[in-house]
Coordinates of C-alpha atoms in Angstrom, one line a residue:
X1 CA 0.0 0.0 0.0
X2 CA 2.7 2.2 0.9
X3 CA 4.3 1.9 -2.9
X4 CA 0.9 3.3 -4.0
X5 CA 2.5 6.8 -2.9
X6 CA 4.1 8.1 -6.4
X7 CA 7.6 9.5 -5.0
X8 CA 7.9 6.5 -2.7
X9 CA 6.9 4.0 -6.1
X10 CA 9.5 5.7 -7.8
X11 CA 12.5 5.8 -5.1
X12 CA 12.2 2.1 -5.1
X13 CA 11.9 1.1 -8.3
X14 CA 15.1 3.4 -9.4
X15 CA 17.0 0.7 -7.0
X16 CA 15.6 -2.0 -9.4
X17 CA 16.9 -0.5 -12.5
X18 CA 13.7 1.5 -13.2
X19 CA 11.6 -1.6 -14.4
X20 CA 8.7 -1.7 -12.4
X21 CA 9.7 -4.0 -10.0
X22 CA 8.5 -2.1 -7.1
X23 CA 4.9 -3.0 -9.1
X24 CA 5.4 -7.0 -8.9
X25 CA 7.0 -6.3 -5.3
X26 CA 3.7 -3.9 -4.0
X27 CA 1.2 -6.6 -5.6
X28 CA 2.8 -9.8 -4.4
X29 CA 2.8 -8.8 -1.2
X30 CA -0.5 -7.3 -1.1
X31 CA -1.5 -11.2 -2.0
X32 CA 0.2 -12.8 0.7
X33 CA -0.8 -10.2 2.8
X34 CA -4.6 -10.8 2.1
X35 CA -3.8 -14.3 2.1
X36 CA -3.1 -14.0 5.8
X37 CA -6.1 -11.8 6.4
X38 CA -8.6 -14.3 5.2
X39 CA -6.8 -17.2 7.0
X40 CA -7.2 -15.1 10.3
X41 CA -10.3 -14.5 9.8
X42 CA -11.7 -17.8 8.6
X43 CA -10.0 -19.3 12.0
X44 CA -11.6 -17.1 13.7
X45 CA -15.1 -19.0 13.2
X46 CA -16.1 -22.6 13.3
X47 CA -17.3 -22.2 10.1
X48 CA -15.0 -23.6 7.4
X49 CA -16.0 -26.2 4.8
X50 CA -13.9 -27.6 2.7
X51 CA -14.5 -25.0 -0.7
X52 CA -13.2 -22.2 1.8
X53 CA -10.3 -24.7 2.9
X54 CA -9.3 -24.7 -0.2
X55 CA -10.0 -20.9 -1.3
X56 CA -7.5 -19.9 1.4
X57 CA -5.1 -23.2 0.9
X58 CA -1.3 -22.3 0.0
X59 CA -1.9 -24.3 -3.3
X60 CA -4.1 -21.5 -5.0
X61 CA -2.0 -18.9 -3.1
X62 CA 1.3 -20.5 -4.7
X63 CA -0.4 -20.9 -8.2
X64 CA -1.6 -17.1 -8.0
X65 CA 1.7 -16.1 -7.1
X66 CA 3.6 -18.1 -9.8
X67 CA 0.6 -17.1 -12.9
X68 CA 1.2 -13.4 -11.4
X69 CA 5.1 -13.5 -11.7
X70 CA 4.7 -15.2 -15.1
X71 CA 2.5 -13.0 -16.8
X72 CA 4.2 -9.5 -15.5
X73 CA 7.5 -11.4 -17.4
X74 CA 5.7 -11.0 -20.6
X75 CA 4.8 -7.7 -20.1
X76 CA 6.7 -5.0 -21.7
X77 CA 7.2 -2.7 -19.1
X78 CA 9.7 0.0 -20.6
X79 CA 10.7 2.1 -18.1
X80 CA 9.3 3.7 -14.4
X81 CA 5.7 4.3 -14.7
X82 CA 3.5 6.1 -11.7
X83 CA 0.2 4.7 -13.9
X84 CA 1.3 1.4 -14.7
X85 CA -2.0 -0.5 -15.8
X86 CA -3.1 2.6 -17.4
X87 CA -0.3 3.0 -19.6
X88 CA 0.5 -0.9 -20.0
X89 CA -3.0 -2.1 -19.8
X90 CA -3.7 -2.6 -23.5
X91 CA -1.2 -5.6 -23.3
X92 CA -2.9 -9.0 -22.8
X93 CA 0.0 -9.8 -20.5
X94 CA -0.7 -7.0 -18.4
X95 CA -4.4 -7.9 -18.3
X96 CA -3.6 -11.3 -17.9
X97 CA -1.2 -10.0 -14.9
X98 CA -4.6 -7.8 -13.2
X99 CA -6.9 -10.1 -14.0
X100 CA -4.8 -13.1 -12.0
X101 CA -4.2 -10.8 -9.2
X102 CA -7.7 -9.7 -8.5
X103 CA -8.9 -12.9 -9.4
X104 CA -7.4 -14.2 -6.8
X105 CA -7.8 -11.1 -4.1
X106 CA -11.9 -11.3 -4.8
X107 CA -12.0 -14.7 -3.9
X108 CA -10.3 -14.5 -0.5
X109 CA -11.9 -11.3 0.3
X110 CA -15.3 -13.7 -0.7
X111 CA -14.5 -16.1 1.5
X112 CA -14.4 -13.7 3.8
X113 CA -18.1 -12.1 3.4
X114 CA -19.2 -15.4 3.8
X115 CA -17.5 -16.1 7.3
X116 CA -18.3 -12.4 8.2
X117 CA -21.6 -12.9 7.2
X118 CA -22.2 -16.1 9.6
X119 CA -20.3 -14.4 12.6
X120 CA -23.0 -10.9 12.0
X121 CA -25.8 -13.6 12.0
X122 CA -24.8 -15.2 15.1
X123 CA -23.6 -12.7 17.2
X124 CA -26.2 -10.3 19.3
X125 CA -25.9 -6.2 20.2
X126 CA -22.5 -5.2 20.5
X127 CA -20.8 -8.2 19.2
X128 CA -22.5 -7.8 15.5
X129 CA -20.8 -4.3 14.9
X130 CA -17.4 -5.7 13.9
X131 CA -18.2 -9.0 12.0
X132 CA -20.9 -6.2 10.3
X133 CA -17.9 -3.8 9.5
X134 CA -15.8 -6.9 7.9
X135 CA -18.9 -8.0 5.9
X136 CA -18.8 -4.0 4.1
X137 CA -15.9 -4.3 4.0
X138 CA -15.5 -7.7 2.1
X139 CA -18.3 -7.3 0.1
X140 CA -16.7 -3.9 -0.7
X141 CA -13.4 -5.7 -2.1
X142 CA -15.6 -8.5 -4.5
X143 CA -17.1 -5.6 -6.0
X144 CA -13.5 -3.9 -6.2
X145 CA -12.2 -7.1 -7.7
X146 CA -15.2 -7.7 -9.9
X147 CA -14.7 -3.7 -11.3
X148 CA -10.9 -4.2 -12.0
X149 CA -11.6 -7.4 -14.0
X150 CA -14.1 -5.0 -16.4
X151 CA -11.6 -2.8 -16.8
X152 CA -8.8 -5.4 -17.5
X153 CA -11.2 -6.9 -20.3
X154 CA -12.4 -3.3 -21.8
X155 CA -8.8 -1.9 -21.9
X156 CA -7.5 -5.2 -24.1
X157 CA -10.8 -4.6 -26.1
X158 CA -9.8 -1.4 -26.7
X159 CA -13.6 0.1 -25.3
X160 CA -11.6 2.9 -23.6
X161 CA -15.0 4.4 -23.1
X162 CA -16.5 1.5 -20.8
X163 CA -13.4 1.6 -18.9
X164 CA -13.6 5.1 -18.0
X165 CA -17.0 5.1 -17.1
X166 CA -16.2 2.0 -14.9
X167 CA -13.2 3.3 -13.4
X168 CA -15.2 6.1 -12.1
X169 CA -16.1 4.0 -9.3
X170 CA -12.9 2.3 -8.4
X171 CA -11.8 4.4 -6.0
X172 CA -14.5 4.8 -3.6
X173 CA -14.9 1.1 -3.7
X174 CA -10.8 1.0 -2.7
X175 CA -11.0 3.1 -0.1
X176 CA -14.4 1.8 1.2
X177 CA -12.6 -1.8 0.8
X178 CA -9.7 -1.0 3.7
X179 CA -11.8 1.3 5.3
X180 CA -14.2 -1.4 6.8
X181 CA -12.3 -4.3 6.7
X182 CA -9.8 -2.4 9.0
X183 CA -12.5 -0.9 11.4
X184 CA -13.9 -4.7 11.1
X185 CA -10.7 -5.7 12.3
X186 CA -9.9 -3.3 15.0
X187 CA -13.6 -3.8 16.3
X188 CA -13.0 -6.6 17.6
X189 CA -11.1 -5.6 20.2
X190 CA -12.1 -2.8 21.0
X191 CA -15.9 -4.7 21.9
X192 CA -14.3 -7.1 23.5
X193 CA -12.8 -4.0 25.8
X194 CA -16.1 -2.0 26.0
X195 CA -17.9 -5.0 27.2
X196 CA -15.0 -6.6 29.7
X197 CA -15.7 -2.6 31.1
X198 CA -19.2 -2.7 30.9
X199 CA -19.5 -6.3 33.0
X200 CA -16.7 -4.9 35.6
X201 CA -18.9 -1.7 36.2
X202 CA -22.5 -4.2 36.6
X203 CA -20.0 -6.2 38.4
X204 CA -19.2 -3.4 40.9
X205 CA -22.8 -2.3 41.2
X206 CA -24.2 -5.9 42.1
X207 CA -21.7 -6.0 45.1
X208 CA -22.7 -2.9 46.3
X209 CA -26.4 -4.0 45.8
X210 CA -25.9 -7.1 48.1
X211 CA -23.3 -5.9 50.2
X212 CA -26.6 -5.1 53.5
X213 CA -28.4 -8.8 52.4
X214 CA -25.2 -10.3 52.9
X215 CA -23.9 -8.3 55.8
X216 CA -27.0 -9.4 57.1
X217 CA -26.4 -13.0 56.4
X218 CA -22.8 -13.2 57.7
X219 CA -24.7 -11.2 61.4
X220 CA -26.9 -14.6 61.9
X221 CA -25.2 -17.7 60.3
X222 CA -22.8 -19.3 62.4
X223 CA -19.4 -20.1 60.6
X224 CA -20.3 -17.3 57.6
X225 CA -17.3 -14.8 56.7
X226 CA -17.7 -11.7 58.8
X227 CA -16.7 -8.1 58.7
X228 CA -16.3 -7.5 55.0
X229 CA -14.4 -8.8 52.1
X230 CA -10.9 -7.8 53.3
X231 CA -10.4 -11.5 52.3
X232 CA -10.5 -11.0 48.3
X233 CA -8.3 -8.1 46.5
X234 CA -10.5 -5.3 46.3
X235 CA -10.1 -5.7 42.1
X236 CA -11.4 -9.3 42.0
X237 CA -15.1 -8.1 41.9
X238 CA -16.3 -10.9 40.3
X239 CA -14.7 -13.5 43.1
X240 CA -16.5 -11.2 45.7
X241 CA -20.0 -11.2 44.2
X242 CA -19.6 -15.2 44.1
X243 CA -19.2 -15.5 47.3
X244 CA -21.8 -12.8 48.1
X245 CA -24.0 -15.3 46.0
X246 CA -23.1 -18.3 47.9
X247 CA -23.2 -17.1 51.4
X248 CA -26.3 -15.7 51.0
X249 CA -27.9 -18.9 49.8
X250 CA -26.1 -21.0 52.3
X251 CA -27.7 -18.7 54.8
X252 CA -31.1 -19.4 53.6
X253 CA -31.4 -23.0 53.2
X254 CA -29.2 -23.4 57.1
X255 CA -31.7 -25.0 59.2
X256 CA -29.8 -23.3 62.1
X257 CA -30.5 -19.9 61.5
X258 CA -33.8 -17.7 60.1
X259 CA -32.7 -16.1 57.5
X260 CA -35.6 -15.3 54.5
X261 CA -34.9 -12.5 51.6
X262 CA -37.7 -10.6 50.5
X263 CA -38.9 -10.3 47.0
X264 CA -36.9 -7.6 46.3
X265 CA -33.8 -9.3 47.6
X266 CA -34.6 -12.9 45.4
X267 CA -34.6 -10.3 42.9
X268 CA -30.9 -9.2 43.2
X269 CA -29.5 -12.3 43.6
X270 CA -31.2 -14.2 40.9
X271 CA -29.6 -11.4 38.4
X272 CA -26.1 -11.6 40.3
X273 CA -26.0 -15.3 40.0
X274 CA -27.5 -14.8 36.1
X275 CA -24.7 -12.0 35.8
X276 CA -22.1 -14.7 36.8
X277 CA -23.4 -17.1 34.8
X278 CA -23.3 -14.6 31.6
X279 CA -26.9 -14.6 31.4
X280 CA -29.1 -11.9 30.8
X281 CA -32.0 -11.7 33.2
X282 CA -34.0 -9.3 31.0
X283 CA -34.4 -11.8 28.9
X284 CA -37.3 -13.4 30.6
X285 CA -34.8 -15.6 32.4
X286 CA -37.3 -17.8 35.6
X287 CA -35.4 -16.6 38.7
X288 CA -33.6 -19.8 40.2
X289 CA -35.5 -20.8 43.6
X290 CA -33.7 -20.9 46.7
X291 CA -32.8 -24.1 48.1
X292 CA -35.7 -25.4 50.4
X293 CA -38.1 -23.1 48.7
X294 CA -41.4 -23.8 47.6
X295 CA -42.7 -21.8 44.7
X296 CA -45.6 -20.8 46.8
X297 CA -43.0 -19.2 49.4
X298 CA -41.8 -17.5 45.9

């Protein structure tokens, strides 16, 4: 991408004799590069039969690699040229050369949609935003591939006028292209850290919901942890509304003591113990009895 800049293009191909080299180099690596991209991404899901196996197998990536390097042989490239296809596009090598390229890019980035498009389908709220992102953005590249293939064919044609017209469109589809598949790609993190934040703040606010219930559980129950939770590091929430959960159930079922919780607090520690269990209680989850409950009691 970076050999898409015309003064860097031309710095680097002056130290391969001013051939185009840098052209093969950018492009080749751009290949392996997206090669890698779809193999991440496709391992990122259970979802691989064997056709996307193979779409992202080193076979075609070595026979894309070798028809690339062949064709650009048999191009005749004269000398450094900021506007290569547009200048040497006419060739049938050089068409040959695009159209191998491409070919090959528009099926990874293919594969791709289809993975992305699985992941957006079963993923919920937050979650969909990235695989959604990645699905643009690969669907974005097919059509990218698709438009350089009609331009490849109507340059060798010599219908300069259909390639024009086409060509209007390629580069909002190539920056559309990166654009989403890298905020598809940086999503994903950066979801997984808004929602690891937003857990560790409910987290925090379920402790300080059941902190009295359990205080009051840990006054009457013989044996129960007393005082407070000097016990746990005050960071490891998630232990200490565990064992809020626990001791405030063992309290209620201990035939030793009398210790009820009102609707109110059944309430709080069915969504704490849903919370642990990455549940959503909203959901029209049943609150989970206490032991030696009877439903009527509930």
């Amino acid at each position: 991408m970076t050999l898409n800049i015309d003064p860097v293009y031309v710095a680097v191909d002056d130290a391969f004799a001013g051939a185009n080299i840098a052209t093969l180099v950018a492009d080749l690596a751009l290949m392996v590069g997206i090669f890698f991209l779809g193999r991440g991404v496709a391992r990122a899901s259970e979802y691989q039969p064997r056709a996307v196996r193979i779409a992202l197998g080193r076979t075609v990536l070595a026979v894309a690699l070798v028809g690339v390097v062949f064709a650009f042989s048999l191009i005749d490239r004269g000398g450094t040229t900021t506007s290569f296809m547009l200048d040497l596009g006419a060739q049938p090598a050089a068409a040959a050369y695009s159209i191998i390229q491409f070919g090959y890019d528009g099926v990874v980035v293919a594969v791709m949609a289809v993975v992305a498009a699985r992941q957006t389908a079963q993923s919920r709220g937050m979650q969909r935003l990235p695989s959604t992102l990645l699905l643009v953005g690969s669907l974005s590249g097919v059509a990218l591939a698709a438009t350089v293939l009609v331009m490849d064919v109507a340059h060798v044609a010599g219908n300069v006028g259909l390639m024009s017209t086409v060509s209007t469109i390629y580069g909002p589809l190539f920056l559309s292209t990166f654009l989403f598949l890298c905020l598809g790609l940086a999503g994903q993190p950066g979801v997984r850290w808004a929602l690891a934040r937003s857990r560790e703040r409910r987290t925090h606010e379920l402790v300080r919901q059941l902190t009295p219930t359990w205080r009051r559980a840990a006054q009457i129950r013989p044996g129960i942890s007393q005082g407070d939770l000097a016990g746990l590091p005050l960071e490891d929430s998630e232990a200490q509304l565990h064992r809020q959960v626990v001791e405030i159930r063992d309290a209620a079922i201990d035939p030793r003591v009398c210790f009820k919780l009102n609707k109110q607090e059944r309430v709080m520690v069915d969504d704490a113990e849903a919370h642990l269990l990455g549940q959503d209680p909203t959901e029209g989850r049943k609150p989970v009895p206490l032991a030696g409950e009877s439903r009527e009691a509930r």
